PDB file of C-alpha atoms in Angstrom:
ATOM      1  CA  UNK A   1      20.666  39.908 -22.350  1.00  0.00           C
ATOM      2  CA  UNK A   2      16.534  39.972 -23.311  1.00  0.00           C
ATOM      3  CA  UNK A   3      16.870  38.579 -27.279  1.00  0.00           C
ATOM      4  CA  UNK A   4      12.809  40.339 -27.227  1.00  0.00           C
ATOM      5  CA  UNK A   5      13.282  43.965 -28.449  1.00  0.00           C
ATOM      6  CA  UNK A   6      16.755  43.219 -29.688  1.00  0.00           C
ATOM      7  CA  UNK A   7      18.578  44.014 -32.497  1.00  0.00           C
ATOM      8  CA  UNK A   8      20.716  40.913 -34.302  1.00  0.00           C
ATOM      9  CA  UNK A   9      23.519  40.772 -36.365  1.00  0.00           C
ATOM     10  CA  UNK A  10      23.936  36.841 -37.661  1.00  0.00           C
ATOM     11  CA  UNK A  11      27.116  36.076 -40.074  1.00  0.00           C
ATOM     12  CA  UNK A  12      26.642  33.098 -42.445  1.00  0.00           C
ATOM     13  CA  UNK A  13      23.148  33.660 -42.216  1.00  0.00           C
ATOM     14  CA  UNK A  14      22.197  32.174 -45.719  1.00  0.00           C
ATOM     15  CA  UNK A  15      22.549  28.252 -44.561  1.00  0.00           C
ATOM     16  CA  UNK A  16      23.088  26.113 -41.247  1.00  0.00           C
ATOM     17  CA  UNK A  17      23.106  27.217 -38.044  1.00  0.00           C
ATOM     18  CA  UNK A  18      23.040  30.433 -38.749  1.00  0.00           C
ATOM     19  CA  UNK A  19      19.935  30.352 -40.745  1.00  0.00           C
ATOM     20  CA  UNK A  20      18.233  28.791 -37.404  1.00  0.00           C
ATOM     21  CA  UNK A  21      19.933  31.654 -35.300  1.00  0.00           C
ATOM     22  CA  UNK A  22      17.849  34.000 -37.840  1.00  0.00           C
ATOM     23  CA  UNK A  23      14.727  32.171 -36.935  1.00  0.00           C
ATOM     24  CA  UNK A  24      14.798  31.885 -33.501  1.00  0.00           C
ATOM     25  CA  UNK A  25      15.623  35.240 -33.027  1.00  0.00           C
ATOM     26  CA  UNK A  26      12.580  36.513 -34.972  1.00  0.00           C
ATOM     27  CA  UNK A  27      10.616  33.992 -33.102  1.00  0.00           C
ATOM     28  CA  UNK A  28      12.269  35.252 -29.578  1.00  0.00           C
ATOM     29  CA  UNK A  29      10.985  38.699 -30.207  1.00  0.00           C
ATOM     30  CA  UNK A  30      13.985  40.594 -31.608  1.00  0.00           C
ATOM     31  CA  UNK A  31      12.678  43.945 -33.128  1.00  0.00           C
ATOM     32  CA  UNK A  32      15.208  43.140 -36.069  1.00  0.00           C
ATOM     33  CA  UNK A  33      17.405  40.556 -37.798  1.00  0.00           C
ATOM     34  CA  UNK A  34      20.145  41.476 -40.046  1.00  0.00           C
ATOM     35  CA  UNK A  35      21.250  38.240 -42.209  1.00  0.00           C
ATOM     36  CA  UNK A  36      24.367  38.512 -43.675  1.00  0.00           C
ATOM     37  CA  UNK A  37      26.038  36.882 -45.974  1.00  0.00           C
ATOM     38  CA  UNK A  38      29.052  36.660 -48.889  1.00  0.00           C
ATOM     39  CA  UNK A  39      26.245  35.583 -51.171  1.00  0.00           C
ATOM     40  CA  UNK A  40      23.060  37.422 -50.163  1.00  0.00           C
ATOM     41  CA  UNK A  41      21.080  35.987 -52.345  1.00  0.00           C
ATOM     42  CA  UNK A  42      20.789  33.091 -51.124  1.00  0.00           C
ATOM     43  CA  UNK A  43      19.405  34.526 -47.965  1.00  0.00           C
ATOM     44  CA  UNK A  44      15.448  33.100 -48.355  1.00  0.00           C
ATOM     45  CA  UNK A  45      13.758  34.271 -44.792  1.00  0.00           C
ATOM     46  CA  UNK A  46      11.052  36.130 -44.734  1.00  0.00           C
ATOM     47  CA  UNK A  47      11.507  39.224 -42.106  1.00  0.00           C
ATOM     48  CA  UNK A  48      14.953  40.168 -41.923  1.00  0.00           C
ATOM     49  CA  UNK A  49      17.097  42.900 -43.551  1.00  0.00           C
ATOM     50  CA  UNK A  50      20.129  41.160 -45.470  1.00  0.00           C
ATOM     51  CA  UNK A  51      23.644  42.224 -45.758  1.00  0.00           C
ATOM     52  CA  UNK A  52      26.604  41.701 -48.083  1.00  0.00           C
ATOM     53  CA  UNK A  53      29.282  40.607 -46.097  1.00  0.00           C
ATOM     54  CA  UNK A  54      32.596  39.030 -46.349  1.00  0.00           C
ATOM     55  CA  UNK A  55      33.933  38.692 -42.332  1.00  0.00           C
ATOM     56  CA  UNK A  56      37.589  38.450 -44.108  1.00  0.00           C
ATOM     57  CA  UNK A  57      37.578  41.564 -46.394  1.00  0.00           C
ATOM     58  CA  UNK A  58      37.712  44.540 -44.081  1.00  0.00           C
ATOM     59  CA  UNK A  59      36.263  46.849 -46.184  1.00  0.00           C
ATOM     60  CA  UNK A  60      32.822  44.955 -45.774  1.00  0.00           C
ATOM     61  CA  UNK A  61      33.535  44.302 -42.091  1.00  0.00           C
ATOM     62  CA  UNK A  62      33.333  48.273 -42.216  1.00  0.00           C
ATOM     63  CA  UNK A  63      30.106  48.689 -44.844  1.00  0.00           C
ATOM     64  CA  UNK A  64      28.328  46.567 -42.519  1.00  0.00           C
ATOM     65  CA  UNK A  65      28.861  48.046 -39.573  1.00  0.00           C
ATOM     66  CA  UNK A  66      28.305  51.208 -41.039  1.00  0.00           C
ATOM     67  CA  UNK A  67      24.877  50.095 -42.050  1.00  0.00           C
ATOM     68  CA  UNK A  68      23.839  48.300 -38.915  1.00  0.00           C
ATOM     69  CA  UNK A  69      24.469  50.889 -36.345  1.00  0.00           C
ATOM     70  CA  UNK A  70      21.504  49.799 -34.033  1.00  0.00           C
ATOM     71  CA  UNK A  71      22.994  46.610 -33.721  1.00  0.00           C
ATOM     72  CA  UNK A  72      22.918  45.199 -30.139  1.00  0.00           C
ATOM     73  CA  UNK A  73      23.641  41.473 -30.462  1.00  0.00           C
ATOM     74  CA  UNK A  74      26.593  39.950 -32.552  1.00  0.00           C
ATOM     75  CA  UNK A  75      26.360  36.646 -33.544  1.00  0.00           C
ATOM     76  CA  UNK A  76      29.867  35.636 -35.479  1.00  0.00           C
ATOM     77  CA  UNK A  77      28.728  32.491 -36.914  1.00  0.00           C
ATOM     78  CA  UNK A  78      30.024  32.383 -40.210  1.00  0.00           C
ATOM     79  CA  UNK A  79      32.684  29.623 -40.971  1.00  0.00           C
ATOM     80  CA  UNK A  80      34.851  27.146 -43.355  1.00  0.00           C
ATOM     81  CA  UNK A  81      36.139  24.167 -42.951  1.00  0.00           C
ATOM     82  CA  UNK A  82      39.038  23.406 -45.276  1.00  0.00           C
ATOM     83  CA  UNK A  83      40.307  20.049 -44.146  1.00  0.00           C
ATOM     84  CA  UNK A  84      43.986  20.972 -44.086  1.00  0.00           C
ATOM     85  CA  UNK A  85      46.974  19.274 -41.973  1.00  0.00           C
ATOM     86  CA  UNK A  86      49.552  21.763 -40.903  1.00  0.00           C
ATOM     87  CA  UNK A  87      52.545  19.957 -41.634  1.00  0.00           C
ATOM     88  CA  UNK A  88      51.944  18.866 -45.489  1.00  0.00           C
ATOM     89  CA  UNK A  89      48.727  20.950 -46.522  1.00  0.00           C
ATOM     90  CA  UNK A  90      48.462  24.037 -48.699  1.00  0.00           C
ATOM     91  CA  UNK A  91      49.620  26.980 -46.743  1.00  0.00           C
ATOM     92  CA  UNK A  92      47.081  29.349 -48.071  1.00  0.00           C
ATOM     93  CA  UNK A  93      44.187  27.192 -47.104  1.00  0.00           C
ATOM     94  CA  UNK A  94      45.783  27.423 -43.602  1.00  0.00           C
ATOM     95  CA  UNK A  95      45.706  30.769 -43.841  1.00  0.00           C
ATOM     96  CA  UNK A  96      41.871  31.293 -45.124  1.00  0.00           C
ATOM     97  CA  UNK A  97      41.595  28.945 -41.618  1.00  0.00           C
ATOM     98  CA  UNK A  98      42.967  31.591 -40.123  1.00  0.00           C
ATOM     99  CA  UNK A  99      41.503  34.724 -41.813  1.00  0.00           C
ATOM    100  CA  UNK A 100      37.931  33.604 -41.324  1.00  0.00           C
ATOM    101  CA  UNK A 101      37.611  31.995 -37.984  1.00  0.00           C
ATOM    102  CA  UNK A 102      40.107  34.363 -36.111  1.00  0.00           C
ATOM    103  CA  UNK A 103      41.068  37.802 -37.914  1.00  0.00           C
ATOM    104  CA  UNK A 104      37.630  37.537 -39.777  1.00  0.00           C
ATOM    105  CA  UNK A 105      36.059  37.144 -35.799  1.00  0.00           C
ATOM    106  CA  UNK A 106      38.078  39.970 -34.428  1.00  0.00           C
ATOM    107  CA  UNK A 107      37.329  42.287 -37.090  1.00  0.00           C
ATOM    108  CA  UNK A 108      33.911  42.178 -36.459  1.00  0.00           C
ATOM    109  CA  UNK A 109      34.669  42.076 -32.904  1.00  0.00           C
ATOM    110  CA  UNK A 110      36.321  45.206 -33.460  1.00  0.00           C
ATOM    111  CA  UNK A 111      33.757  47.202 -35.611  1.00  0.00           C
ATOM    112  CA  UNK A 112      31.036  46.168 -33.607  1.00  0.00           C
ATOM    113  CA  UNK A 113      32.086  46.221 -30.174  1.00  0.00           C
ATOM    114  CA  UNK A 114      31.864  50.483 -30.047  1.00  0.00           C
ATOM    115  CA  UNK A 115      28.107  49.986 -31.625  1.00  0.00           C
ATOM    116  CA  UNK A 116      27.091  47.648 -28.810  1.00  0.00           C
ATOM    117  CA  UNK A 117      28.774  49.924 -25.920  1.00  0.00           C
ATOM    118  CA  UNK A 118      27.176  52.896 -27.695  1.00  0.00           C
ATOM    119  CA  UNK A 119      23.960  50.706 -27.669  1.00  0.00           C
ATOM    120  CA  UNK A 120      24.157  49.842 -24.115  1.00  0.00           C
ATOM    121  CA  UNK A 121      26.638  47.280 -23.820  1.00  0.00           C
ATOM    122  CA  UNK A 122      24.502  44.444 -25.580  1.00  0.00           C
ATOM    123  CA  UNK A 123      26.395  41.079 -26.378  1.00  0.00           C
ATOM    124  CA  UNK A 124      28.132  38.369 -28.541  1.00  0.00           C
ATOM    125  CA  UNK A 125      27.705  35.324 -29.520  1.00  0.00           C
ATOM    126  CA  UNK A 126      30.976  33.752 -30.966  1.00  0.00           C
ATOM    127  CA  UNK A 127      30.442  29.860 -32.667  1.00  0.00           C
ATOM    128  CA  UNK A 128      33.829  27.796 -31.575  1.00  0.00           C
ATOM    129  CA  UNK A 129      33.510  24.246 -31.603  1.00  0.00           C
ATOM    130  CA  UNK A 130      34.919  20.637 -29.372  1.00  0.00           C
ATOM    131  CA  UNK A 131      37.946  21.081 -31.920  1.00  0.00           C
ATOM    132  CA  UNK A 132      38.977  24.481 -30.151  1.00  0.00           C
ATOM    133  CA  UNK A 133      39.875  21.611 -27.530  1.00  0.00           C
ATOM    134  CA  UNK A 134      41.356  19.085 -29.664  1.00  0.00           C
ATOM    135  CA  UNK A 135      42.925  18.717 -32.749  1.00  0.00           C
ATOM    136  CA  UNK A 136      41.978  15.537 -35.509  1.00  0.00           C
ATOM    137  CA  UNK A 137      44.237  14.235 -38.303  1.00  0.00           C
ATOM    138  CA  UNK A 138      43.200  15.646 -41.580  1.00  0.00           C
ATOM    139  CA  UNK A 139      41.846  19.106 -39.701  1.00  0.00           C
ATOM    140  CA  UNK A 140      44.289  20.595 -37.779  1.00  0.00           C
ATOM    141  CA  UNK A 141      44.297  23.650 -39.471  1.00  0.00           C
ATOM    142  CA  UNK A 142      40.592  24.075 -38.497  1.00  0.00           C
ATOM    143  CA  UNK A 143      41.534  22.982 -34.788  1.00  0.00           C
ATOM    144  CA  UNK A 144      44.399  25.537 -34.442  1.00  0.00           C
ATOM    145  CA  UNK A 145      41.830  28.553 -36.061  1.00  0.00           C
ATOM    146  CA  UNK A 146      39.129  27.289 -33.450  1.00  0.00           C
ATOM    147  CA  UNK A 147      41.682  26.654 -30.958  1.00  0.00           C
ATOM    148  CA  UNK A 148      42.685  30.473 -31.418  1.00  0.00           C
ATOM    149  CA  UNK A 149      38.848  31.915 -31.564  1.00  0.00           C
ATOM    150  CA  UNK A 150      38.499  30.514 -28.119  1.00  0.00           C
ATOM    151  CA  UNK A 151      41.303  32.378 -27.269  1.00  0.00           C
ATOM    152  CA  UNK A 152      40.199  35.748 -28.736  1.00  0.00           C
ATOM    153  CA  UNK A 153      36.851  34.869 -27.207  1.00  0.00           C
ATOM    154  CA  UNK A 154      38.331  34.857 -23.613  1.00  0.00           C
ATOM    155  CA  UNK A 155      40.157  37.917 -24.168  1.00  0.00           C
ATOM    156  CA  UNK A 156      37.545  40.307 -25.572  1.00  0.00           C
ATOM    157  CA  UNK A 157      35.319  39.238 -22.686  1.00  0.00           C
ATOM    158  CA  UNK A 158      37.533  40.408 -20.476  1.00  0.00           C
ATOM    159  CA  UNK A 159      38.300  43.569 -22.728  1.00  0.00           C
ATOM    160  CA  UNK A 160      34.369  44.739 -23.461  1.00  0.00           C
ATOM    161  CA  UNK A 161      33.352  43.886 -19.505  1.00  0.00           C
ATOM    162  CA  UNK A 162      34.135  47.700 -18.697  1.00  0.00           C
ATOM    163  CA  UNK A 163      31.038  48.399 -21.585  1.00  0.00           C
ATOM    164  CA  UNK A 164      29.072  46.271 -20.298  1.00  0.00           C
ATOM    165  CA  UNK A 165      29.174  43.794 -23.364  1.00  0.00           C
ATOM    166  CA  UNK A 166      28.465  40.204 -22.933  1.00  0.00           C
ATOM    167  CA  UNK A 167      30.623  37.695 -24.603  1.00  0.00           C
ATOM    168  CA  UNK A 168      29.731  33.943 -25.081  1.00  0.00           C
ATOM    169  CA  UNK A 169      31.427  31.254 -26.914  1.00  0.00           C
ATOM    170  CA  UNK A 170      29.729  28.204 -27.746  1.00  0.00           C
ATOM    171  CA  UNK A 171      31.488  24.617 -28.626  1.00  0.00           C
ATOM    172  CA  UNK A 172      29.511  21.656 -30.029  1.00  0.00           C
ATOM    173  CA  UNK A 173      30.699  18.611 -31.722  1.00  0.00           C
ATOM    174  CA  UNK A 174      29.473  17.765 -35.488  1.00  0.00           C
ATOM    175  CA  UNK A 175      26.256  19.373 -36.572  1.00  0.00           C
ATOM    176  CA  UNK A 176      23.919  18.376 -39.133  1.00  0.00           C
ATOM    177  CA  UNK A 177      24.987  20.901 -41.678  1.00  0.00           C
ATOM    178  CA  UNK A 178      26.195  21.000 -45.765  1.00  0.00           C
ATOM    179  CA  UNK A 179      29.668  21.882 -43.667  1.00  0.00           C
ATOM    180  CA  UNK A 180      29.686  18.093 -42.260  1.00  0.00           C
ATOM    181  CA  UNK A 181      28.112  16.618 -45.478  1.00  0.00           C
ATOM    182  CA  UNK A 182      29.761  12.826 -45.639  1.00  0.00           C
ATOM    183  CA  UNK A 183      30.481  13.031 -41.970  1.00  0.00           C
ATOM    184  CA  UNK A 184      29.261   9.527 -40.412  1.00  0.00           C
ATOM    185  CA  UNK A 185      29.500  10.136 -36.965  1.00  0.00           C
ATOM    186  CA  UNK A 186      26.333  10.907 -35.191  1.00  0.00           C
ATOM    187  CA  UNK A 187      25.772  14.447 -35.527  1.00  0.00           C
ATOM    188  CA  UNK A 188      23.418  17.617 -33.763  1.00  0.00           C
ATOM    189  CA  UNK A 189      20.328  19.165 -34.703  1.00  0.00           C
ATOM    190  CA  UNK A 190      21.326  22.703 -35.745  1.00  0.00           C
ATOM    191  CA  UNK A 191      18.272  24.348 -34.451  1.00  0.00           C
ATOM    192  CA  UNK A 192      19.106  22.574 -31.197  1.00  0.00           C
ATOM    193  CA  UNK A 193      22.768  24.168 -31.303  1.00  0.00           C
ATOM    194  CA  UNK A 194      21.068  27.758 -32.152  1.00  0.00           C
ATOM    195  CA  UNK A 195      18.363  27.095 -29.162  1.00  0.00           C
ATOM    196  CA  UNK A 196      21.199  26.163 -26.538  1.00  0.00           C
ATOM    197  CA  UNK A 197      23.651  28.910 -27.831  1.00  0.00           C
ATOM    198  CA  UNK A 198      20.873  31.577 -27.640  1.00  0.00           C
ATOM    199  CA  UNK A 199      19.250  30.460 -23.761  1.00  0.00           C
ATOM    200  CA  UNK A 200      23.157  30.925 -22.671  1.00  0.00           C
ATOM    201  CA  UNK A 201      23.022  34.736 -23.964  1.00  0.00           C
ATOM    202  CA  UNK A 202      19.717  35.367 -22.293  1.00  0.00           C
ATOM    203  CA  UNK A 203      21.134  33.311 -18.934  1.00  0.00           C
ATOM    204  CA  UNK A 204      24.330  35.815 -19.322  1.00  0.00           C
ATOM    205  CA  UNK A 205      26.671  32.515 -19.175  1.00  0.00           C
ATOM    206  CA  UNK A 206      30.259  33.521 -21.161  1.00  0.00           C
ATOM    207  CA  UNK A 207      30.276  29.606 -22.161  1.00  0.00           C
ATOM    208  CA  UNK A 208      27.603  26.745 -23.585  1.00  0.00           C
ATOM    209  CA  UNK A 209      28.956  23.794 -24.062  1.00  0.00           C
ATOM    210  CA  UNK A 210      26.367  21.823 -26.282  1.00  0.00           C
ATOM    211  CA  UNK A 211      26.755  18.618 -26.120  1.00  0.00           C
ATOM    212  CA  UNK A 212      28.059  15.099 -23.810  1.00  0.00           C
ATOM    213  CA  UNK A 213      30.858  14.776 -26.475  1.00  0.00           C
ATOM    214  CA  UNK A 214      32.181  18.753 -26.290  1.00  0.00           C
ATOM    215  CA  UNK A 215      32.029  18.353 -22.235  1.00  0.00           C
ATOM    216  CA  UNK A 216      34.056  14.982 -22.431  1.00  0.00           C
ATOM    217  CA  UNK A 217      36.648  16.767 -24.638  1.00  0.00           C
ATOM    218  CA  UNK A 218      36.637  19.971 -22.113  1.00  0.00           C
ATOM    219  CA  UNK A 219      37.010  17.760 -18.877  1.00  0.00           C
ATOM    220  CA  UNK A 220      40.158  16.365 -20.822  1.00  0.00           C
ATOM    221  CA  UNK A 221      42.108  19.003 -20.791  1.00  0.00           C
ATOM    222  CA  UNK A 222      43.263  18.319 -17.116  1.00  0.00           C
ATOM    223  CA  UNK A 223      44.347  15.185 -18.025  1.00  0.00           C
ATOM    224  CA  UNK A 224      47.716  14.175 -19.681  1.00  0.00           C
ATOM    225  CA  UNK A 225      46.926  14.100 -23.454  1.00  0.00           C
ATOM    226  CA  UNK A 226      47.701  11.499 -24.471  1.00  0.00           C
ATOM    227  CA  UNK A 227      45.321   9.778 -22.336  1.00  0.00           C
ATOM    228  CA  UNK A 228      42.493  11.589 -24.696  1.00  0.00           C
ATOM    229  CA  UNK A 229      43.942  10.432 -27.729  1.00  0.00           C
ATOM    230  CA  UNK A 230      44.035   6.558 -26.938  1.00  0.00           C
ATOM    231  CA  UNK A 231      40.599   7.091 -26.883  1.00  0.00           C
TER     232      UNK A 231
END
């Protein structure tokens, strides 16, 4: 995948990583950036054409495709984190777990994916995270929406490879974004997790794995479990 002459879609553009995906890409060459976001205005960068869009209403899943036909590289970045248990927490914050990081993910996936074959084949970029991997007391609902994205990631790759579509998921630990405000733990650059995330789509790798801590919690899952959590 060349990001130069490209056409990007990022989701969650307005803040975060996804406002350094929207950078880099201009600054890799691609001919044009669509930022979206539930709250547009908020979407400051100079050079890019900004979109309205909710990833868990379908309705705008459909507007913006509709607009962004030329569309040739998906980035689903756009996330939540509600900091929900399963057991004991509020069932519909499960649920917006759920609606944004999976359905929300798959119904772009789904709008999208007949643009990029039409386009070429093209590729996307889905944002998972070390969590798809493991699951932490206080966010499980987050792990088991992550935990499922990874699936849906694997899946669609296998189910766009006919088109010609790249798919590749990323997984980092803690980034330094307003998501992981009050988080004490070291964390990433964000512009370092957009750098790494976009060299894998121009390497054609299905999987980037940012960071010592993400690879750690990937090697684990060979292991009995509960060797990982007596960490």
């Amino acid at each position: 995948m060349d990001i130069s002459g490209s056409v990007a879609l990022v989701t969650g553009a307005n803040r975060g990583i996804g406002r350094h995906f929207v950078t880099q890409l201009l600054e890799r060459g691609a001919k044009k950036v669509y930022a979206a976001a539930r709250r547009p205005e908020l979407v400051a960068l100079p050079g890019v054409e900004v979109l309205r869009l909710d990833i868990t209403d379908p309705a705008s899943v459909s507007a913006a495709a509709e607009a962004a036909q030329d569309v040739t590289l998906l980035v689903n970045n756009a996330g939540i984190a509600t900091f929900t248990n399963l057991v004991d927490g509020d069932p519909a914050r499960i649920r917006q777990e759920m609606d944004t990081h999976f359905y929300g993910t798959l119904g772009m996936v789904r709008a999208f994916a007949p643009i990029l074959g039409g386009n070429g084949g093209g590729a996307i970029l889905n944002m998972l995270s070390a969590l798809s991997w493991f699951s932490h007391d206080g966010a499980n609902a987050y792990s088991a929406a992550k935990a499922a994205a990874w699936s849906l990631t694997n899946g669609v790759r296998l189910e766009l490879r006919a088109q010609g579509t790249l798919v590749t998921g990323v997984h980092l630990g803690a980034a330094d974004t307003d998501m992981m405000a009050g988080y004490e733990g070291p964390t990433l650059d964000p512009a370092d997790v957009a750098g790494a995330a976009l060299d894998g789509v121009e390497a054609g790798r299905w999987e980037v794995v940012v960071d010592e801590w993400s690879r750690t919690v990937k090697a684990s899952l060979a292991a009995d479990p509960g060797l990982f959590y007596a960490l």
